Amino acid sequence: MSGASASAAGRPRPAPAVRQAGLWNIANVLTMLRLLLVPAFVLLMMHDGGASPAWRSFAWAAFAIAMITDVFDGHLARTYNLVTDFGKIADPIADKAIMGAALVCLSVLGDLPWWVTGVILFRELGITLMRFWVIKHGVIPASRGGKIKTLTQGIAVGMYVLVLSGPLATFRWWVMAVAVVLTVATGLDYVRQAVVLHRAGLARERAARGDGGDGR
């Protein structure tokens, strides 16, 4: 008995199987909710030609819930190992969809210049495509500046969704101005990181090919 136990104890134990997160987990449910809030937000925002303060308050509530779930679903996925292929694809789509819908609605209603919407959407789409461009060489992590940019954008757009006047209307213009500056600045920084990462990846590939040639 003791010999068998010692023998068993001496053998390495197989690593426990890692349980794959299922599709229906809390992180993915929050992402799906955010996707469903996009058409709901548009309907609320454009109701009565976008002139009703009450309906725009409802639209603001939908926008705020979407932005809050954006914070929590990613945190839950990382903390509780709920990362899935669906989440990797749907989460960034949901992020861009709610922000893009809000910006386009505001520009259609004449509350926000189209160039502001164009700058923000061009940056967001461009950085997303750039991440895919360099993904084989590595991942560009979200920077602190990028997180501050996202928060500032959310606050600025949320203030524009509401019907404000007086000092608050002036203040939201300055918040949006800061958001645009951060959008451009962080976008340029991500471009710099992508170029550096791409060049480093190409250098590693050339070095690997050179090592292989020397070994023959």
Short mmCIF file of C-alpha atoms in Angstrom, two decimals:
data_model
loop_
_atom_site.label_atom_id
_atom_site.label_comp_id
_atom_site.label_asym_id
_atom_site.label_seq_id
_atom_site.Cartn_x
_atom_site.Cartn_y
_atom_site.Cartn_z
CA MET A 1 0.00 0.00 0.00
CA SER A 2 2.72 2.45 1.00
CA GLY A 3 4.84 1.45 -2.02
CA ALA A 4 1.93 1.96 -4.36
CA SER A 5 1.19 5.29 -2.72
CA ALA A 6 4.81 6.40 -3.03
CA SER A 7 4.89 5.31 -6.65
CA ALA A 8 1.70 7.22 -7.37
CA ALA A 9 3.00 10.22 -5.52
CA GLY A 10 6.19 10.14 -7.57
CA ARG A 11 4.39 10.27 -10.89
CA PRO A 12 3.59 13.74 -12.24
CA ARG A 13 -0.09 14.54 -12.11
CA PRO A 14 -1.73 15.60 -15.34
CA ALA A 15 -2.59 19.29 -15.51
CA PRO A 16 -6.25 19.96 -14.77
CA ALA A 17 -8.32 20.59 -17.87
CA VAL A 18 -9.09 24.24 -18.45
CA ARG A 19 -12.81 24.76 -18.69
CA GLN A 20 -13.75 26.76 -21.73
CA ALA A 21 -16.25 29.52 -21.06
CA GLY A 22 -19.61 28.98 -22.69
CA LEU A 23 -21.29 31.47 -24.97
CA TRP A 24 -23.99 32.33 -22.44
CA ASN A 25 -21.92 33.94 -19.71
CA ILE A 26 -22.46 37.26 -17.96
CA ALA A 27 -19.77 39.08 -19.98
CA ASN A 28 -21.27 38.03 -23.32
CA VAL A 29 -24.79 38.77 -22.13
CA LEU A 30 -23.73 42.34 -21.29
CA THR A 31 -22.14 42.65 -24.73
CA MET A 32 -25.35 41.42 -26.38
CA LEU A 33 -27.33 43.90 -24.30
CA ARG A 34 -25.09 46.69 -25.53
CA LEU A 35 -25.68 45.63 -29.14
CA LEU A 36 -29.45 45.62 -28.57
CA LEU A 37 -29.26 49.09 -27.03
CA VAL A 38 -27.89 50.55 -30.27
CA PRO A 39 -31.18 50.47 -32.28
CA ALA A 40 -33.10 51.36 -29.12
CA PHE A 41 -30.91 54.42 -28.63
CA VAL A 42 -31.37 55.52 -32.25
CA LEU A 43 -35.16 55.22 -32.01
CA LEU A 44 -35.27 57.17 -28.76
CA MET A 45 -32.85 59.81 -30.00
CA MET A 46 -34.63 60.44 -33.29
CA HIS A 47 -38.17 60.30 -31.88
CA ASP A 48 -40.14 63.45 -32.66
CA GLY A 49 -37.27 64.70 -34.81
CA GLY A 50 -34.90 64.72 -31.86
CA ALA A 51 -36.61 67.79 -30.41
CA SER A 52 -38.13 66.23 -27.30
CA PRO A 53 -36.05 66.71 -24.13
CA ALA A 54 -37.87 63.80 -22.49
CA TRP A 55 -37.13 61.30 -25.28
CA ARG A 56 -33.54 62.47 -25.46
CA SER A 57 -33.26 61.85 -21.73
CA PHE A 58 -34.40 58.27 -22.38
CA ALA A 59 -31.79 58.06 -25.16
CA TRP A 60 -29.16 59.32 -22.73
CA ALA A 61 -30.14 56.58 -20.27
CA ALA A 62 -29.71 53.93 -22.98
CA PHE A 63 -26.34 55.43 -23.95
CA ALA A 64 -25.20 55.55 -20.32
CA ILE A 65 -26.17 51.91 -19.72
CA ALA A 66 -24.28 50.88 -22.85
CA MET A 67 -21.14 52.74 -21.73
CA ILE A 68 -21.34 51.24 -18.23
CA THR A 69 -21.72 47.69 -19.55
CA ASP A 70 -18.66 48.35 -21.72
CA VAL A 71 -16.63 48.80 -18.53
CA PHE A 72 -17.99 45.74 -16.76
CA ASP A 73 -18.11 43.07 -19.48
CA GLY A 74 -14.41 43.24 -20.26
CA HIS A 75 -13.48 43.27 -16.58
CA LEU A 76 -15.70 40.26 -15.86
CA ALA A 77 -14.34 38.35 -18.86
CA ARG A 78 -10.73 38.81 -17.77
CA THR A 79 -11.31 38.29 -14.05
CA TYR A 80 -13.41 35.13 -14.30
CA ASN A 81 -11.86 33.65 -17.47
CA LEU A 82 -14.98 34.25 -19.54
CA VAL A 83 -13.15 35.23 -22.71
CA THR A 84 -14.74 33.65 -25.79
CA ASP A 85 -14.29 34.02 -29.56
CA PHE A 86 -17.71 35.67 -29.70
CA GLY A 87 -16.70 38.21 -27.07
CA LYS A 88 -13.45 39.05 -28.83
CA ILE A 89 -15.38 39.96 -31.97
CA ALA A 90 -18.65 41.33 -30.56
CA ASP A 91 -17.22 43.51 -27.79
CA PRO A 92 -15.28 45.96 -30.00
CA ILE A 93 -18.16 46.00 -32.50
CA ALA A 94 -20.59 46.94 -29.74
CA ASP A 95 -18.23 49.66 -28.49
CA LYS A 96 -17.90 51.27 -31.91
CA ALA A 97 -21.59 50.79 -32.75
CA ILE A 98 -23.04 52.71 -29.79
CA MET A 99 -20.53 55.56 -30.07
CA GLY A 100 -20.89 55.72 -33.85
CA ALA A 101 -24.69 55.71 -33.63
CA ALA A 102 -24.66 58.55 -31.12
CA LEU A 103 -22.25 60.68 -33.16
CA VAL A 104 -24.13 60.16 -36.44
CA CYS A 105 -27.49 60.93 -34.81
CA LEU A 106 -26.11 64.14 -33.29
CA SER A 107 -24.70 65.24 -36.65
CA VAL A 108 -27.91 64.38 -38.51
CA LEU A 109 -29.83 66.51 -36.01
CA GLY A 110 -27.36 69.35 -36.47
CA ASP A 111 -26.16 69.32 -32.87
CA LEU A 112 -22.61 68.25 -33.68
CA PRO A 113 -20.46 69.24 -36.69
CA TRP A 114 -19.92 66.41 -39.16
CA TRP A 115 -16.16 66.94 -39.08
CA VAL A 116 -16.10 65.99 -35.38
CA THR A 117 -18.01 62.80 -36.12
CA GLY A 118 -15.72 62.10 -39.07
CA VAL A 119 -12.52 62.58 -37.07
CA ILE A 120 -13.64 60.30 -34.24
CA LEU A 121 -15.05 57.56 -36.46
CA PHE A 122 -12.04 57.65 -38.79
CA ARG A 123 -9.71 57.27 -35.82
CA GLU A 124 -11.69 54.42 -34.24
CA LEU A 125 -12.04 52.47 -37.48
CA GLY A 126 -8.45 53.13 -38.49
CA ILE A 127 -6.97 51.96 -35.19
CA THR A 128 -9.14 48.83 -35.24
CA LEU A 129 -7.91 47.95 -38.74
CA MET A 130 -4.34 48.72 -37.70
CA ARG A 131 -4.59 46.30 -34.78
CA PHE A 132 -5.52 43.56 -37.23
CA TRP A 133 -2.63 44.62 -39.50
CA VAL A 134 -0.01 43.99 -36.80
CA ILE A 135 -1.76 41.21 -34.88
CA LYS A 136 0.62 38.52 -36.17
CA HIS A 137 3.53 40.47 -34.70
CA GLY A 138 1.90 41.27 -31.36
CA VAL A 139 -0.93 43.08 -29.62
CA ILE A 140 -1.10 46.83 -29.10
CA PRO A 141 -2.34 47.22 -25.52
CA ALA A 142 -4.87 49.85 -24.55
CA SER A 143 -2.94 52.81 -23.17
CA ARG A 144 -3.89 55.01 -20.26
CA GLY A 145 -4.39 57.85 -22.73
CA GLY A 146 -6.73 55.66 -24.75
CA LYS A 147 -8.82 54.90 -21.67
CA ILE A 148 -9.00 58.58 -20.76
CA LYS A 149 -10.00 59.32 -24.37
CA THR A 150 -12.84 56.79 -24.18
CA LEU A 151 -14.09 58.25 -20.89
CA THR A 152 -13.92 61.82 -22.22
CA GLN A 153 -15.71 60.84 -25.42
CA GLY A 154 -18.46 59.16 -23.43
CA ILE A 155 -18.98 62.18 -21.18
CA ALA A 156 -18.92 64.63 -24.09
CA VAL A 157 -21.32 62.66 -26.28
CA GLY A 158 -23.60 62.02 -23.31
CA MET A 159 -23.81 65.76 -22.65
CA TYR A 160 -24.65 66.41 -26.30
CA VAL A 161 -27.39 63.78 -26.22
CA LEU A 162 -29.14 65.73 -23.46
CA VAL A 163 -30.86 69.00 -24.27
CA LEU A 164 -28.68 71.53 -22.45
CA SER A 165 -28.48 75.30 -22.55
CA GLY A 166 -26.54 78.12 -20.95
CA PRO A 167 -23.22 77.38 -19.20
CA LEU A 168 -23.66 73.61 -19.51
CA ALA A 169 -23.99 73.87 -23.29
CA THR A 170 -20.75 75.87 -23.38
CA PHE A 171 -19.02 73.45 -21.03
CA ARG A 172 -19.93 70.42 -23.15
CA TRP A 173 -18.32 72.11 -26.17
CA TRP A 174 -15.03 72.29 -24.27
CA VAL A 175 -15.36 68.67 -23.13
CA MET A 176 -15.89 67.62 -26.75
CA ALA A 177 -12.89 69.71 -27.80
CA VAL A 178 -10.73 67.86 -25.28
CA ALA A 179 -12.15 64.54 -26.51
CA VAL A 180 -11.24 65.39 -30.12
CA VAL A 181 -7.69 66.38 -29.12
CA LEU A 182 -7.27 63.14 -27.15
CA THR A 183 -8.75 61.18 -30.05
CA VAL A 184 -6.15 62.54 -32.48
CA ALA A 185 -3.22 62.39 -30.03
CA THR A 186 -3.84 58.81 -28.92
CA GLY A 187 -4.52 57.79 -32.51
CA LEU A 188 -1.11 59.07 -33.58
CA ASP A 189 0.50 57.27 -30.64
CA TYR A 190 -1.18 53.98 -31.66
CA VAL A 191 0.10 54.49 -35.21
CA ARG A 192 3.63 54.93 -33.83
CA GLN A 193 3.29 51.76 -31.73
CA ALA A 194 1.94 49.81 -34.70
CA VAL A 195 4.84 50.89 -36.94
CA VAL A 196 7.40 49.97 -34.27
CA LEU A 197 5.70 46.61 -33.65
CA HIS A 198 5.50 45.88 -37.38
CA ARG A 199 9.17 46.70 -37.96
CA ALA A 200 10.22 44.60 -34.97
CA GLY A 201 8.16 41.68 -36.28
CA LEU A 202 9.73 41.93 -39.72
CA ALA A 203 13.20 42.09 -38.15
CA ARG A 204 12.50 38.90 -36.18
CA GLU A 205 11.30 37.16 -39.33
CA ARG A 206 14.42 38.20 -41.24
CA ALA A 207 16.63 37.05 -38.36
CA ALA A 208 14.86 33.69 -38.26
CA ARG A 209 15.36 33.20 -41.98
CA GLY A 210 19.02 34.15 -41.60
CA ASP A 211 19.52 31.65 -38.75
CA GLY A 212 17.96 28.94 -40.86
CA GLY A 213 20.31 29.73 -43.74
CA ASP A 214 23.41 29.56 -41.54
CA GLY A 215 22.42 26.13 -40.23
CA ARG A 216 22.28 24.39 -43.60
#
